[in-house]
Short mmCIF file of C-alpha atoms in Angstrom, two decimals:
data_model
loop_
_atom_site.label_atom_id
_atom_site.label_comp_id
_atom_site.label_asym_id
_atom_site.label_seq_id
_atom_site.Cartn_x
_atom_site.Cartn_y
_atom_site.Cartn_z
CA MET A 517 17.56 12.00 -15.08
CA LEU A 518 13.25 12.39 -14.08
CA TYR A 519 14.40 10.09 -10.61
CA ALA A 520 11.32 8.20 -10.29
CA TYR A 521 10.44 7.82 -13.86
CA ALA A 522 13.61 6.42 -14.32
CA VAL A 523 13.72 4.34 -11.12
CA LEU A 524 9.76 3.19 -11.64
CA ALA A 525 11.13 1.64 -14.85
CA THR A 526 14.32 0.16 -13.16
CA LEU A 527 11.71 -1.65 -10.16
CA THR A 528 8.92 -3.13 -13.25
CA ALA A 529 11.43 -5.05 -14.63
CA PHE A 530 11.67 -7.54 -11.15
CA VAL A 531 8.09 -6.34 -9.70
CA GLY A 532 6.08 -6.81 -13.30
CA THR A 533 6.09 -10.85 -13.70
CA ALA A 534 5.43 -11.46 -9.42
CA HIS A 535 3.09 -8.19 -8.72
CA ALA A 536 1.24 -9.08 -11.88
CA ASP A 537 -1.85 -7.06 -9.86
CA SER A 538 -0.29 -3.54 -8.73
CA ILE A 539 -2.66 -0.88 -9.35
CA TYR A 540 -0.49 1.73 -11.11
CA CYS A 541 -1.03 5.55 -10.45
CA ASN A 542 -0.44 7.92 -13.05
CA ALA A 543 -1.71 11.04 -14.64
CA THR A 544 -5.01 9.53 -16.27
CA ASN A 545 -4.86 6.45 -13.36
CA SER A 546 -5.97 7.67 -10.00
CA CYS A 547 -6.04 4.77 -7.08
CA PRO A 548 -8.56 3.30 -6.04
CA GLU A 549 -10.07 3.95 -2.52
CA ASP A 550 -9.03 0.50 -1.56
CA ALA A 551 -5.18 1.63 -2.41
CA PRO A 552 -6.02 5.69 -2.59
CA CYS A 553 -2.21 6.19 -1.92
CA CYS A 554 -0.14 6.52 -4.86
CA ASN A 555 4.20 6.64 -4.02
CA GLN A 556 6.25 7.62 -5.19
CA PHE A 557 7.24 4.69 -7.59
CA GLY A 558 4.06 5.30 -8.80
CA GLU A 559 1.97 1.87 -7.18
CA CYS A 560 -0.74 2.53 -5.15
CA GLY A 561 -1.72 0.56 -1.47
CA THR A 562 -1.86 2.14 1.96
CA GLY A 563 0.29 2.38 4.53
CA SER A 564 4.30 3.49 4.02
CA TYR A 565 2.48 4.33 0.23
CA CYS A 566 0.98 7.22 1.76
CA LEU A 567 4.43 8.78 3.62
CA GLY A 568 6.53 10.23 1.72
CA GLY A 569 6.69 10.57 -1.50
CA CYS A 570 2.63 10.01 -1.76
CA HIS A 571 1.12 11.86 -4.77
CA PRO A 572 -1.70 13.80 -3.65
CA LEU A 573 -3.07 14.23 -7.30
CA TYR A 574 -2.76 10.65 -8.61
CA SER A 575 -4.09 9.84 -4.91
CA TYR A 576 -7.66 8.55 -4.25
CA ASP A 577 -8.65 12.35 -2.78
CA ILE A 578 -5.99 14.15 -2.20
CA ASP A 579 -5.87 12.67 2.00
CA ALA A 580 -4.80 10.08 1.14
CA CYS A 581 -1.47 11.23 1.60
CA MET A 582 -0.32 12.07 5.39
CA PRO A 583 0.98 15.56 6.36
CA MET A 584 5.14 16.34 5.87
CA PRO A 585 6.21 16.97 8.14
CA VAL A 586 7.48 19.99 8.95
CA CYS A 587 11.54 20.15 8.46
CA LYS A 588 14.17 20.64 11.05
CA ASN A 589 18.09 21.07 10.92
CA ILE A 590 19.62 18.81 10.98
CA SER A 591 23.39 17.85 10.56
CA THR A 592 24.23 14.27 10.30
CA THR A 593 28.47 12.17 9.96
CA PHE A 594 27.02 8.20 8.91
CA ASP A 595 29.35 6.00 10.73
CA ASP A 596 26.56 4.09 11.63
CA LYS A 597 24.26 2.32 9.61
CA ASP A 598 21.77 1.46 12.44
CA SER A 599 21.68 5.75 12.73
CA ILE A 600 19.50 5.15 10.37
CA MET A 601 16.05 2.90 10.12
CA SER A 602 14.66 0.83 7.17
CA VAL A 603 11.46 1.72 6.06
CA ASN A 604 10.32 -1.69 6.81
CA HIS A 605 10.41 0.66 10.62
CA TYR A 606 8.62 3.63 9.57
CA LEU A 607 4.77 5.38 10.51
CA GLY A 608 6.17 9.04 9.99
CA ASP A 609 7.05 9.89 12.80
CA PRO A 610 9.96 11.91 11.92
CA ASP A 611 11.49 11.87 15.61
CA ASP A 612 12.40 8.18 15.21
CA ALA A 613 15.19 8.36 13.05
CA ASP A 614 16.64 11.73 10.94
CA TRP A 615 16.71 8.80 8.17
CA VAL A 616 15.28 6.09 6.32
CA TYR A 617 16.42 3.85 3.22
CA SER A 618 16.02 0.90 1.66
CA GLY A 619 18.07 -1.60 0.40
CA TYR A 620 22.33 -2.41 1.30
CA LEU A 621 23.58 -0.28 3.45
CA GLU A 622 26.95 -1.34 5.41
CA ASP A 623 29.89 0.37 7.44
CA TYR A 624 33.11 1.67 5.85
CA ASN A 625 35.24 3.20 7.12
CA ASP A 626 33.81 6.00 8.96
CA ALA A 627 31.72 6.53 6.11
CA ASN A 628 27.90 4.02 4.65
CA LEU A 629 27.77 2.12 2.10
CA LEU A 630 25.38 2.01 -0.20
CA ALA A 631 25.20 -0.92 -1.96
CA MET A 632 24.07 -2.51 -5.27
CA PRO A 633 25.08 -6.51 -5.57
CA ASN A 634 24.74 -8.36 -8.46
CA HIS A 635 21.46 -7.95 -11.22
CA THR A 636 19.77 -5.96 -7.87
CA SER A 637 18.92 -2.01 -8.31
CA GLY A 638 20.83 -0.48 -5.57
CA THR A 639 19.56 1.60 -2.23
CA VAL A 640 17.70 4.99 -1.96
CA VAL A 641 18.33 6.90 1.44
CA SER A 642 15.73 9.98 2.48
CA SER A 643 14.92 11.53 4.97
CA THR A 644 12.84 11.92 7.19
CA ARG A 645 10.78 15.89 7.41
CA PHE A 646 10.77 17.72 3.77
CA LEU A 647 12.53 20.67 3.27
CA TRP A 648 11.04 24.13 2.61
CA TYR A 649 13.41 25.70 0.91
CA GLY A 650 16.95 26.03 2.59
CA LYS A 651 20.58 24.63 1.80
CA VAL A 652 21.23 20.64 2.15
CA THR A 653 25.20 19.92 1.93
CA SER A 654 26.98 16.15 1.66
CA THR A 655 29.91 15.09 1.14
CA PHE A 656 30.12 11.50 -1.23
CA LYS A 657 32.28 8.83 -3.95
CA THR A 658 30.15 7.86 -6.38
CA SER A 659 30.09 4.23 -7.80
CA ARG A 660 30.88 3.43 -11.45
CA GLY A 661 30.92 1.93 -14.80
CA ASN A 662 28.84 2.22 -17.28
CA GLY A 663 24.59 1.86 -16.57
CA VAL A 664 25.38 2.82 -13.21
CA ILE A 665 23.35 5.83 -11.25
CA SER A 666 24.70 7.62 -8.13
CA ALA A 667 22.01 10.85 -7.55
CA PHE A 668 21.89 13.42 -4.41
CA ILE A 669 18.39 14.85 -5.73
CA LEU A 670 15.55 17.32 -3.80
CA PHE A 671 12.09 15.38 -4.70
CA SER A 672 8.60 15.84 -3.62
CA ASN A 673 4.86 14.72 -3.39
CA ALA A 674 3.88 17.03 -6.05
CA GLN A 675 7.32 15.78 -8.22
CA ASP A 676 9.08 19.21 -7.61
CA GLU A 677 13.17 17.53 -8.33
CA ILE A 678 16.33 18.96 -7.76
CA ASP A 679 19.00 17.00 -8.54
CA TRP A 680 22.57 16.09 -8.68
CA GLU A 681 23.43 12.90 -9.98
CA PHE A 682 26.71 10.76 -12.15
CA VAL A 683 26.90 8.56 -14.45
CA GLY A 684 28.83 5.73 -13.70
CA TYR A 685 31.32 6.29 -17.66
CA ASN A 686 31.74 10.47 -16.95
CA LEU A 687 34.07 10.53 -13.61
CA THR A 688 35.07 13.80 -14.52
CA ALA A 689 30.90 14.56 -14.27
CA ALA A 690 29.01 16.78 -12.17
CA GLU A 691 25.48 16.91 -13.93
CA SER A 692 22.77 19.45 -12.50
CA ASN A 693 19.32 19.35 -13.06
CA TYR A 694 15.97 20.49 -11.54
CA TYR A 695 12.37 19.04 -12.89
CA TYR A 696 8.51 20.82 -11.90
CA GLN A 697 5.69 18.50 -10.63
CA ALA A 698 7.68 16.21 -13.74
CA VAL A 699 7.71 18.14 -16.68
CA LEU A 700 10.55 16.39 -18.90
CA ASN A 701 12.44 20.11 -19.74
CA TYR A 702 15.94 18.33 -21.00
CA THR A 703 17.69 21.92 -21.05
CA ASN A 704 17.11 22.20 -17.74
CA VAL A 705 20.37 19.67 -17.37
CA GLU A 706 23.70 21.55 -16.87
CA THR A 707 27.33 19.72 -16.82
CA ILE A 708 30.09 20.70 -14.13
CA GLY A 709 33.52 19.40 -14.78
CA THR A 710 34.90 17.63 -11.59
CA THR A 711 38.44 15.61 -11.23
CA ASP A 712 37.18 11.91 -10.18
CA THR A 713 34.34 11.55 -7.85
CA PHE A 714 35.24 8.11 -7.54
CA ALA A 715 38.36 7.57 -6.43
CA ASN A 716 37.66 12.14 -4.42
CA TYR A 717 35.14 12.49 -1.67
CA HIS A 718 33.64 15.73 -3.12
CA THR A 719 31.15 17.64 -0.71
CA TYR A 720 27.85 19.14 -3.27
CA GLU A 721 25.05 21.58 -2.18
CA VAL A 722 22.24 22.73 -2.82
CA ASP A 723 21.23 26.27 -2.17
CA TRP A 724 16.86 26.39 -2.97
CA LYS A 725 15.06 30.33 -2.02
CA GLU A 726 11.97 30.96 -2.76
CA ASP A 727 13.33 32.65 -6.09
CA GLU A 728 16.32 31.55 -6.47
CA LEU A 729 18.31 27.88 -7.27
CA LYS A 730 22.63 28.08 -6.31
CA TRP A 731 23.70 24.63 -7.30
CA SER A 732 27.74 24.66 -5.67
CA LEU A 733 30.81 21.96 -5.62
CA ASP A 734 33.75 21.70 -2.79
CA GLY A 735 32.65 25.60 -1.77
CA GLU A 736 31.65 27.37 -5.35
CA VAL A 737 28.91 27.90 -6.90
CA VAL A 738 28.26 26.81 -10.15
CA ARG A 739 25.42 27.31 -11.58
CA THR A 740 22.33 29.50 -11.05
CA ILE A 741 19.06 29.74 -11.75
CA LYS A 742 15.81 32.46 -10.64
CA LYS A 743 12.61 31.64 -10.55
CA GLU A 744 12.45 34.40 -12.65
CA ASP A 745 13.65 33.52 -15.53
CA THR A 746 11.80 30.26 -15.38
CA TRP A 747 7.82 30.92 -16.19
CA ASN A 748 5.91 29.04 -18.90
CA ASP A 749 3.64 30.74 -21.07
CA THR A 750 1.51 27.94 -22.02
CA THR A 751 1.09 27.08 -18.27
CA GLU A 752 0.75 30.29 -17.17
CA SER A 753 3.39 29.38 -14.27
CA TYR A 754 7.04 29.41 -13.05
CA HIS A 755 8.29 25.86 -14.14
CA TYR A 756 10.14 26.08 -10.97
CA PRO A 757 10.60 23.55 -8.24
CA GLN A 758 9.08 25.27 -5.03
CA THR A 759 6.65 22.93 -2.57
CA PRO A 760 8.53 20.45 0.54
CA SER A 761 10.59 18.38 -1.04
CA ARG A 762 13.15 15.14 1.10
CA VAL A 763 16.26 14.86 0.45
CA GLN A 764 17.50 11.68 -1.03
CA PHE A 765 20.75 9.83 -1.78
CA SER A 766 20.79 6.79 -4.07
CA LEU A 767 22.08 4.24 -6.16
CA TRP A 768 20.28 3.09 -8.88
CA PRO A 769 20.80 0.39 -13.25
CA ALA A 770 20.19 1.26 -16.19
CA GLY A 771 18.84 -1.66 -18.10
CA ASP A 772 16.26 -2.89 -20.29
CA SER A 773 13.18 -1.58 -19.06
CA ASN A 774 14.29 1.84 -18.83
CA SER A 775 13.90 3.87 -22.62
CA ILE A 776 16.31 4.25 -25.31
CA GLY A 777 17.17 7.93 -23.85
CA THR A 778 17.91 6.34 -20.64
CA MET A 779 20.72 3.71 -21.43
CA GLU A 780 22.14 6.29 -23.41
CA TRP A 781 22.77 8.58 -20.86
CA ALA A 782 23.32 6.40 -18.73
CA GLY A 783 26.86 5.16 -20.37
CA GLY A 784 24.29 1.90 -21.57
CA GLN A 785 23.69 -1.97 -19.46
CA VAL A 786 25.13 -2.23 -16.90
CA ASP A 787 28.65 -4.80 -16.22
CA TRP A 788 27.49 -7.10 -13.73
CA ASP A 789 30.81 -9.03 -14.71
CA SER A 790 33.12 -5.73 -13.58
CA GLU A 791 35.67 -5.34 -11.95
CA ASP A 792 33.52 -4.35 -8.81
CA ILE A 793 31.58 -7.37 -9.41
CA LYS A 794 34.08 -9.86 -9.63
CA ASP A 795 36.49 -7.76 -6.12
CA TYR A 796 33.14 -7.30 -3.73
CA GLY A 797 29.65 -8.14 -6.12
CA TYR A 798 28.47 -5.20 -5.93
CA TYR A 799 28.85 -1.49 -6.44
CA TYR A 800 29.03 1.00 -3.94
CA PHE A 801 28.55 4.76 -3.22
CA ILE A 802 29.77 6.21 -0.41
CA LEU A 803 28.75 8.79 2.13
CA LYS A 804 30.12 10.25 4.60
CA ASN A 805 27.98 13.56 6.33
CA ALA A 806 25.29 15.81 4.95
CA SER A 807 23.49 18.95 6.62
CA ILE A 808 20.32 20.31 6.45
CA GLU A 809 19.53 23.92 6.85
CA CYS A 810 16.12 24.61 6.62
CA TYR A 811 14.28 28.84 5.25
CA ASP A 812 11.73 30.45 7.28
CA PRO A 813 8.93 29.72 4.58
CA PRO A 814 7.43 31.96 1.96
CA SER A 815 5.81 35.47 3.03
CA GLY A 816 1.91 34.97 3.51
CA THR A 817 2.62 31.19 3.80
CA LEU A 818 -0.98 29.66 5.79
CA ILE A 819 -0.07 29.11 9.04
CA ASN A 820 -1.79 27.18 11.91
CA GLY A 821 0.83 25.15 13.68
CA ASP A 822 4.44 24.15 13.24
CA ASN A 823 3.72 19.86 12.67
CA ALA A 824 3.06 18.97 9.35
CA TYR A 825 2.81 21.00 5.70
CA VAL A 826 -0.14 20.20 3.87
CA PHE A 827 -1.51 20.58 0.53
CA ASN A 828 -4.75 22.90 0.62
CA SER A 829 -6.05 21.87 -2.83
CA SER A 830 -6.97 19.53 -4.45
CA SER A 831 -5.40 20.97 -8.32
CA ASN A 832 -2.62 23.19 -7.39
CA PHE A 833 0.08 21.81 -6.61
CA ASP A 834 2.40 24.98 -6.40
CA GLN A 835 3.88 26.78 -4.01
CA ASP A 836 1.30 28.81 -2.95
CA ALA A 837 -1.36 25.80 -1.84
CA VAL A 838 0.81 25.03 0.88
CA MET A 839 0.98 25.14 4.55
CA ILE A 840 1.79 24.17 7.95
CA THR A 841 -0.78 22.88 10.43
CA ASP A 842 -0.29 20.63 13.41
CA ASN A 843 -2.13 18.22 11.77
CA SER A 844 -0.42 14.24 13.29
CA THR A 845 2.33 12.48 10.59
CA VAL A 846 2.12 8.75 12.48
CA LEU A 847 -0.36 6.39 10.69
CA CYS A 848 -1.18 3.55 13.78
CA ASP A 849 -0.80 0.99 11.44
CA SER A 850 0.78 -0.07 8.44
CA ASP A 851 -2.75 -0.52 7.12
CA SER A 852 -3.96 3.27 8.15
CA THR A 853 -4.24 6.04 5.35
CA GLY A 854 -4.63 9.92 4.80
CA LEU A 855 -8.67 8.80 5.04
CA ASP A 856 -9.02 6.45 8.34
CA ASN A 857 -5.88 7.20 10.27
CA ASP A 858 -8.40 8.48 13.60
CA GLU A 859 -5.10 10.11 16.19
CA ASP A 860 -7.39 9.16 19.21
CA GLU A 861 -7.82 5.30 18.03
CA CYS A 862 -3.70 5.15 16.91
CA ASP A 863 -2.69 6.52 20.66
CA ALA A 864 -4.94 4.00 22.57
CA SER A 865 -3.74 0.59 20.33
CA SER A 866 -0.42 2.29 21.24
CA SER A 867 -0.87 2.38 24.71
CA THR A 868 -2.13 -0.24 24.82
CA GLU A 869 0.02 -3.06 23.26
CA SER A 870 2.82 -0.96 24.68
CA ASP A 871 1.65 -1.73 27.81
CA SER A 872 1.10 -5.64 26.68
CA SER A 873 4.11 -6.20 25.31
CA SER A 874 7.28 -3.86 26.50
CA ASP A 875 10.02 -6.74 26.54
CA SER A 876 9.56 -6.77 23.00
CA ASP A 877 10.63 -5.13 19.46
CA THR A 878 9.55 -1.89 18.44
CA SER A 879 6.51 -3.39 15.37
CA THR A 880 5.86 -1.89 12.54
CA THR A 881 2.30 -1.63 13.51
CA THR A 882 2.58 0.57 16.66
CA LYS A 883 3.40 4.54 16.54
CA SER A 884 6.67 3.18 19.84
CA LYS A 885 9.69 5.36 19.14
CA THR A 886 13.21 4.06 18.62
CA SER A 887 15.85 5.41 20.14
CA THR A 888 17.80 7.69 17.40
CA LYS A 889 20.35 8.32 20.50
CA THR A 890 20.19 12.06 18.78
CA THR A 891 21.99 15.36 20.72
CA SER A 892 21.49 18.81 21.19
CA GLY A 893 23.41 21.81 19.64
CA ASP A 894 23.19 25.26 20.79
CA ASP A 895 20.11 25.80 18.91
CA GLU A 896 17.35 23.41 19.58
CA SER A 897 15.97 23.24 16.42
CA THR A 898 19.06 21.21 15.30
CA THR A 899 19.69 17.48 15.97
CA THR A 900 23.30 16.16 15.01
CA THR A 901 24.20 13.15 14.51
CA SER A 902 27.02 10.94 14.97
CA ARG A 903 27.69 8.18 16.13
CA LYS A 904 29.94 5.56 17.06
CA LYS A 905 30.82 2.18 16.02
CA SER A 906 30.57 -0.42 18.17
CA SER A 907 34.45 -2.46 17.82
CA LYS A 908 32.60 -5.22 16.78
CA SER A 909 32.30 -5.46 12.89
CA THR A 910 28.72 -6.78 11.44
CA SER A 911 28.07 -7.48 7.57
CA THR A 912 24.30 -7.88 8.63
CA VAL A 913 21.98 -4.84 7.37
CA ASN A 914 18.61 -4.74 7.83
CA SER A 915 16.50 -4.00 4.48
CA ALA A 916 13.79 -3.52 3.34
CA GLN A 917 12.56 -5.40 -0.11
CA VAL A 918 15.21 -3.43 -2.16
CA THR A 919 13.02 -2.92 -5.70
CA GLN A 920 10.94 -0.70 -3.58
CA PHE A 921 11.75 1.81 -1.88
CA PHE A 922 8.69 2.82 0.95
CA GLN A 923 6.12 -0.71 0.28
CA ASN A 924 3.28 -1.66 2.87
CA SER A 925 5.24 -2.50 6.07
CA GLU A 926 2.17 -4.94 7.23
CA GLN A 927 3.19 -7.43 4.71
CA THR A 928 7.19 -6.80 4.25
CA THR A 929 9.47 -8.77 6.86
CA THR A 930 11.59 -7.46 9.26
CA GLY A 931 14.19 -9.79 9.48
CA SER A 932 17.94 -8.57 7.94
CA THR A 933 19.49 -9.45 4.41
CA ASN A 934 22.91 -10.83 5.10
CA LEU A 935 25.10 -8.19 2.10
CA ALA A 936 27.22 -11.37 2.10
CA LEU A 937 25.41 -13.46 1.62
CA ALA A 938 23.82 -11.15 -1.64
CA VAL A 939 27.36 -11.07 -2.67
CA SER A 940 28.21 -14.32 -2.63
CA ALA A 941 24.71 -15.57 -4.13
CA ALA A 942 25.19 -13.83 -7.03
CA PRO A 943 24.86 -13.87 -9.66
CA ILE A 944 23.12 -17.21 -10.04
CA LEU A 945 20.51 -17.09 -7.02
CA SER A 946 20.37 -12.85 -7.27
CA ILE A 947 17.25 -13.04 -9.29
CA VAL A 948 15.71 -15.66 -7.80
CA THR A 949 15.61 -13.96 -4.44
CA ILE A 950 14.68 -10.94 -5.41
CA PHE A 951 11.17 -12.32 -7.44
CA LEU A 952 10.96 -15.23 -3.66
CA SER A 953 11.25 -11.90 -1.71
CA LEU A 954 8.63 -10.11 -3.86
CA ILE A 955 6.38 -13.01 -3.68
CA PHE A 956 6.46 -13.74 -0.36
CA CYS A 957 7.73 -10.58 1.77
CA VAL A 958 5.82 -7.62 -0.12
#
């Protein structure tokens, strides 16, 4: 399933009324100069819209999108939700956090729980750095139920995509899939049989090389494709994922806003009166760990630094258009874009603001860093994130607006959303809450 378009359809169902003035971007409609960045879900804006997921072709200008943080080996044990930063607070510095999220996140034993309360559009967790070929491994349990989708994907700004996806009505199947720049090709999907993905932890892996792509399940390679077999005579190009991508985990619903094909694939409408909704108030996906191993960039890559990936063409978004530079990946504030993000002014503003408010909380309008409490392993390029939970449990979830992954952080609140409150208010108040948050927070 093409992740971005399916989720966009879901988001539009919630956003449409409150966002009548939203500007959408696609292959035939680029963003305007005053909202130059086209985000992952096809909306134009500034600030966070210009970070991960910013589409260079659909944006006003290729330089509106911020450079993409280069890959770094990491190994994360998801045993503390506080190790994942809300997108409300993220301005593009990957040293602030390895992962960001939007939606509802909760601690669960030695894992994190991605929740989808009654009549919400779920949760997304994303890496802050981009992977340009490498190996990603993760252990998790999927959700369940008709219309409920769990996903582990690699997704690039140019909309290359590599998927492990799971439809909740068939818990003994794992779907592998891939896309080149959002080109639909229904022959790319292949289903792999397994044991119950809701009841059992499984370990899934994507091994992505320049010339070959492998999917593994519980340590066994279950599918391999070669780049040479993806040549397309019409476009005279390889329809093979080949551009820097973020790692994402998500839980989202199929619904009326999606196409008939999407709903059929997902098993129909979500049952908001299901066993999990009755017992807990939400559907859930349990994420235990993830590791990212970076491979060397392709031979011949233009390298003028080691901090960020950028596209050096405004018309070609294949592998040969990617270069590595020392360009900054950090926005000055939530109104900035790649077109007006002056690094000197940014540093001066950050320094002044930090001096005048040293006792205040980290602001979304500065580039002051929050502590990620990481420890270095034997390899200096590896960061291990494994935080022990406090003995005092909490159900408070710092949440970005659940109906959009990246958004303008100045226009969103930095408060917290209580999962228990969301559950107790559902189903009567859930839709009202979403629309109020859209009106006043976005």
